[in-house]
Amino acid sequence: MINREDRQALYEYIKLDMAIKSLQRDYDSLTNLKMGKVYINIVDALLKDIRNDYYNKKRLLAKNKIEVVKWMKISEHFSEVTIRTPGEDEVHQYANQALKTHTEELIFKYLKK
């Protein structure tokens, strides 16, 4: 069983992972925009900051012997994340809409920096 601090770090890690994947997915479409170069520079800087925090969070979790093993969408509304811990594997469920909203808020927070 993971403690409260590790659970919070895990959730931050998941949000950072989602933010990176989302920004990378949208990256190619930015080149088609008139001001694409401007947006690409913004997204590059954003990805750099988010990746830095992502790897730091991953290292923190690894130090505590916590690793995300599998992430799968189980329904339209929920996803399951399987986590390997020192004791036993755990399965956590997250609401997709809440994850999406929290990831958007995280990206906006990085943009304001």
PDB file of C-alpha atoms in Angstrom:
ATOM      1  CA  MET A   1       0.000   0.000   0.000  1.00  0.00           C
ATOM      2  CA  ILE A   2       1.329   3.410  -0.893  1.00  0.00           C
ATOM      3  CA  ASN A   3       1.130   6.308   1.520  1.00  0.00           C
ATOM      4  CA  ARG A   4      -0.656   9.597   0.955  1.00  0.00           C
ATOM      5  CA  GLU A   5       2.405  11.537  -0.256  1.00  0.00           C
ATOM      6  CA  ASP A   6       3.328   8.827  -2.750  1.00  0.00           C
ATOM      7  CA  ARG A   7      -0.265   8.634  -3.965  1.00  0.00           C
ATOM      8  CA  GLN A   8      -0.221  12.404  -4.601  1.00  0.00           C
ATOM      9  CA  ALA A   9       3.138  12.128  -6.386  1.00  0.00           C
ATOM     10  CA  LEU A  10       1.720   9.293  -8.495  1.00  0.00           C
ATOM     11  CA  TYR A  11      -1.276  11.405  -9.517  1.00  0.00           C
ATOM     12  CA  GLU A  12       1.027  14.295 -10.447  1.00  0.00           C
ATOM     13  CA  TYR A  13       3.141  11.875 -12.488  1.00  0.00           C
ATOM     14  CA  ILE A  14       0.039  10.615 -14.333  1.00  0.00           C
ATOM     15  CA  LYS A  15      -1.084  14.179 -15.104  1.00  0.00           C
ATOM     16  CA  LEU A  16       2.391  15.110 -16.363  1.00  0.00           C
ATOM     17  CA  ASP A  17       2.425  12.000 -18.559  1.00  0.00           C
ATOM     18  CA  MET A  18      -0.975  12.893 -20.005  1.00  0.00           C
ATOM     19  CA  ALA A  19       0.122  16.475 -20.646  1.00  0.00           C
ATOM     20  CA  ILE A  20       3.214  15.335 -22.548  1.00  0.00           C
ATOM     21  CA  LYS A  21       1.262  12.874 -24.663  1.00  0.00           C
ATOM     22  CA  SER A  22      -1.442  15.415 -25.425  1.00  0.00           C
ATOM     23  CA  LEU A  23       1.008  18.148 -26.427  1.00  0.00           C
ATOM     24  CA  GLN A  24       3.016  15.742 -28.576  1.00  0.00           C
ATOM     25  CA  ARG A  25      -0.153  14.573 -30.328  1.00  0.00           C
ATOM     26  CA  ASP A  26      -1.075  18.164 -31.200  1.00  0.00           C
ATOM     27  CA  TYR A  27       2.461  19.248 -32.102  1.00  0.00           C
ATOM     28  CA  ASP A  28       2.372  18.243 -35.795  1.00  0.00           C
ATOM     29  CA  SER A  29      -0.839  20.142 -36.456  1.00  0.00           C
ATOM     30  CA  LEU A  30       0.801  23.391 -35.293  1.00  0.00           C
ATOM     31  CA  THR A  31       2.976  23.532 -38.416  1.00  0.00           C
ATOM     32  CA  ASN A  32      -0.159  24.033 -40.534  1.00  0.00           C
ATOM     33  CA  LEU A  33      -1.117  27.229 -38.741  1.00  0.00           C
ATOM     34  CA  LYS A  34      -0.178  30.674 -40.044  1.00  0.00           C
ATOM     35  CA  MET A  35       1.588  31.511 -36.800  1.00  0.00           C
ATOM     36  CA  GLY A  36       2.830  27.948 -36.377  1.00  0.00           C
ATOM     37  CA  LYS A  37       6.415  28.917 -35.555  1.00  0.00           C
ATOM     38  CA  VAL A  38       5.240  31.011 -32.629  1.00  0.00           C
ATOM     39  CA  TYR A  39       3.078  28.226 -31.243  1.00  0.00           C
ATOM     40  CA  ILE A  40       5.784  25.619 -31.785  1.00  0.00           C
ATOM     41  CA  ASN A  41       8.249  27.687 -29.744  1.00  0.00           C
ATOM     42  CA  ILE A  42       5.707  27.997 -26.926  1.00  0.00           C
ATOM     43  CA  VAL A  43       4.914  24.278 -26.979  1.00  0.00           C
ATOM     44  CA  ASP A  44       8.636  23.372 -27.123  1.00  0.00           C
ATOM     45  CA  ALA A  45       9.333  25.405 -23.985  1.00  0.00           C
ATOM     46  CA  LEU A  46       6.254  23.978 -22.318  1.00  0.00           C
ATOM     47  CA  LEU A  47       7.252  20.402 -23.154  1.00  0.00           C
ATOM     48  CA  LYS A  48      10.768  21.011 -21.844  1.00  0.00           C
ATOM     49  CA  ASP A  49       9.454  22.205 -18.456  1.00  0.00           C
ATOM     50  CA  ILE A  50       6.865  19.453 -18.180  1.00  0.00           C
ATOM     51  CA  ARG A  51       9.329  16.716 -19.171  1.00  0.00           C
ATOM     52  CA  ASN A  52      11.797  17.942 -16.563  1.00  0.00           C
ATOM     53  CA  ASP A  53       9.174  17.694 -13.814  1.00  0.00           C
ATOM     54  CA  TYR A  54       7.932  14.374 -15.242  1.00  0.00           C
ATOM     55  CA  TYR A  55      11.386  12.764 -14.980  1.00  0.00           C
ATOM     56  CA  ASN A  56      11.917  14.207 -11.496  1.00  0.00           C
ATOM     57  CA  LYS A  57       8.584  12.762 -10.384  1.00  0.00           C
ATOM     58  CA  LYS A  58       9.425   9.423 -12.007  1.00  0.00           C
ATOM     59  CA  ARG A  59      12.770   9.346 -10.148  1.00  0.00           C
ATOM     60  CA  LEU A  60      11.021  10.143  -6.859  1.00  0.00           C
ATOM     61  CA  LEU A  61       8.559   7.306  -7.378  1.00  0.00           C
ATOM     62  CA  ALA A  62      11.355   4.910  -8.421  1.00  0.00           C
ATOM     63  CA  LYS A  63      13.275   5.843  -5.273  1.00  0.00           C
ATOM     64  CA  ASN A  64      10.223   4.718  -3.292  1.00  0.00           C
ATOM     65  CA  LYS A  65      10.015   1.579  -5.490  1.00  0.00           C
ATOM     66  CA  ILE A  66       6.756   2.616  -7.147  1.00  0.00           C
ATOM     67  CA  GLU A  67       6.288   2.038 -10.861  1.00  0.00           C
ATOM     68  CA  VAL A  68       3.346   2.369 -13.235  1.00  0.00           C
ATOM     69  CA  VAL A  69       3.040  -1.016 -14.918  1.00  0.00           C
ATOM     70  CA  LYS A  70      -0.097  -0.681 -17.012  1.00  0.00           C
ATOM     71  CA  TRP A  71      -2.617   1.981 -17.879  1.00  0.00           C
ATOM     72  CA  MET A  72      -5.808   1.033 -19.644  1.00  0.00           C
ATOM     73  CA  LYS A  73      -9.152   2.599 -20.349  1.00  0.00           C
ATOM     74  CA  ILE A  74     -11.793   0.286 -18.872  1.00  0.00           C
ATOM     75  CA  SER A  75     -14.847   2.234 -19.970  1.00  0.00           C
ATOM     76  CA  GLU A  76     -15.887   5.516 -21.468  1.00  0.00           C
ATOM     77  CA  HIS A  77     -15.655   7.120 -18.042  1.00  0.00           C
ATOM     78  CA  PHE A  78     -12.841   5.346 -16.168  1.00  0.00           C
ATOM     79  CA  SER A  79      -9.240   4.227 -16.557  1.00  0.00           C
ATOM     80  CA  GLU A  80      -7.290   1.762 -14.447  1.00  0.00           C
ATOM     81  CA  VAL A  81      -3.648   2.208 -13.554  1.00  0.00           C
ATOM     82  CA  THR A  82      -1.722  -0.805 -12.235  1.00  0.00           C
ATOM     83  CA  ILE A  83       1.115   0.182  -9.927  1.00  0.00           C
ATOM     84  CA  ARG A  84       3.973  -1.991  -8.725  1.00  0.00           C
ATOM     85  CA  THR A  85       4.900  -1.255  -5.114  1.00  0.00           C
ATOM     86  CA  PRO A  86       7.360  -2.860  -2.687  1.00  0.00           C
ATOM     87  CA  GLY A  87       4.557  -4.870  -1.084  1.00  0.00           C
ATOM     88  CA  GLU A  88       2.142  -5.812  -3.834  1.00  0.00           C
ATOM     89  CA  ASP A  89       0.683  -4.497  -7.066  1.00  0.00           C
ATOM     90  CA  GLU A  90      -2.204  -2.063  -6.706  1.00  0.00           C
ATOM     91  CA  VAL A  91      -4.907  -1.019  -9.137  1.00  0.00           C
ATOM     92  CA  HIS A  92      -6.200   2.550  -8.995  1.00  0.00           C
ATOM     93  CA  GLN A  93      -9.197   3.838 -10.920  1.00  0.00           C
ATOM     94  CA  TYR A  94      -9.394   7.379 -12.222  1.00  0.00           C
ATOM     95  CA  ALA A  95     -12.270   9.244 -13.835  1.00  0.00           C
ATOM     96  CA  ASN A  96     -11.251  10.178 -17.378  1.00  0.00           C
ATOM     97  CA  GLN A  97     -12.989  13.554 -17.335  1.00  0.00           C
ATOM     98  CA  ALA A  98     -11.366  14.524 -14.030  1.00  0.00           C
ATOM     99  CA  LEU A  99      -7.946  13.505 -15.365  1.00  0.00           C
ATOM    100  CA  LYS A 100      -8.516  15.541 -18.506  1.00  0.00           C
ATOM    101  CA  THR A 101      -9.618  18.607 -16.542  1.00  0.00           C
ATOM    102  CA  HIS A 102      -6.724  18.368 -14.075  1.00  0.00           C
ATOM    103  CA  THR A 103      -4.245  17.911 -16.923  1.00  0.00           C
ATOM    104  CA  GLU A 104      -5.579  21.031 -18.664  1.00  0.00           C
ATOM    105  CA  GLU A 105      -5.253  22.974 -15.404  1.00  0.00           C
ATOM    106  CA  LEU A 106      -1.682  21.718 -15.063  1.00  0.00           C
ATOM    107  CA  ILE A 107      -0.800  22.895 -18.582  1.00  0.00           C
ATOM    108  CA  PHE A 108      -2.323  26.332 -17.894  1.00  0.00           C
ATOM    109  CA  LYS A 109      -0.289  26.522 -14.694  1.00  0.00           C
ATOM    110  CA  TYR A 110       2.907  25.875 -16.679  1.00  0.00           C
ATOM    111  CA  LEU A 111       1.918  28.478 -19.272  1.00  0.00           C
ATOM    112  CA  LYS A 112       1.575  31.135 -16.566  1.00  0.00           C
ATOM    113  CA  LYS A 113       5.135  30.545 -15.298  1.00  0.00           C
TER     114      LYS A 113
END
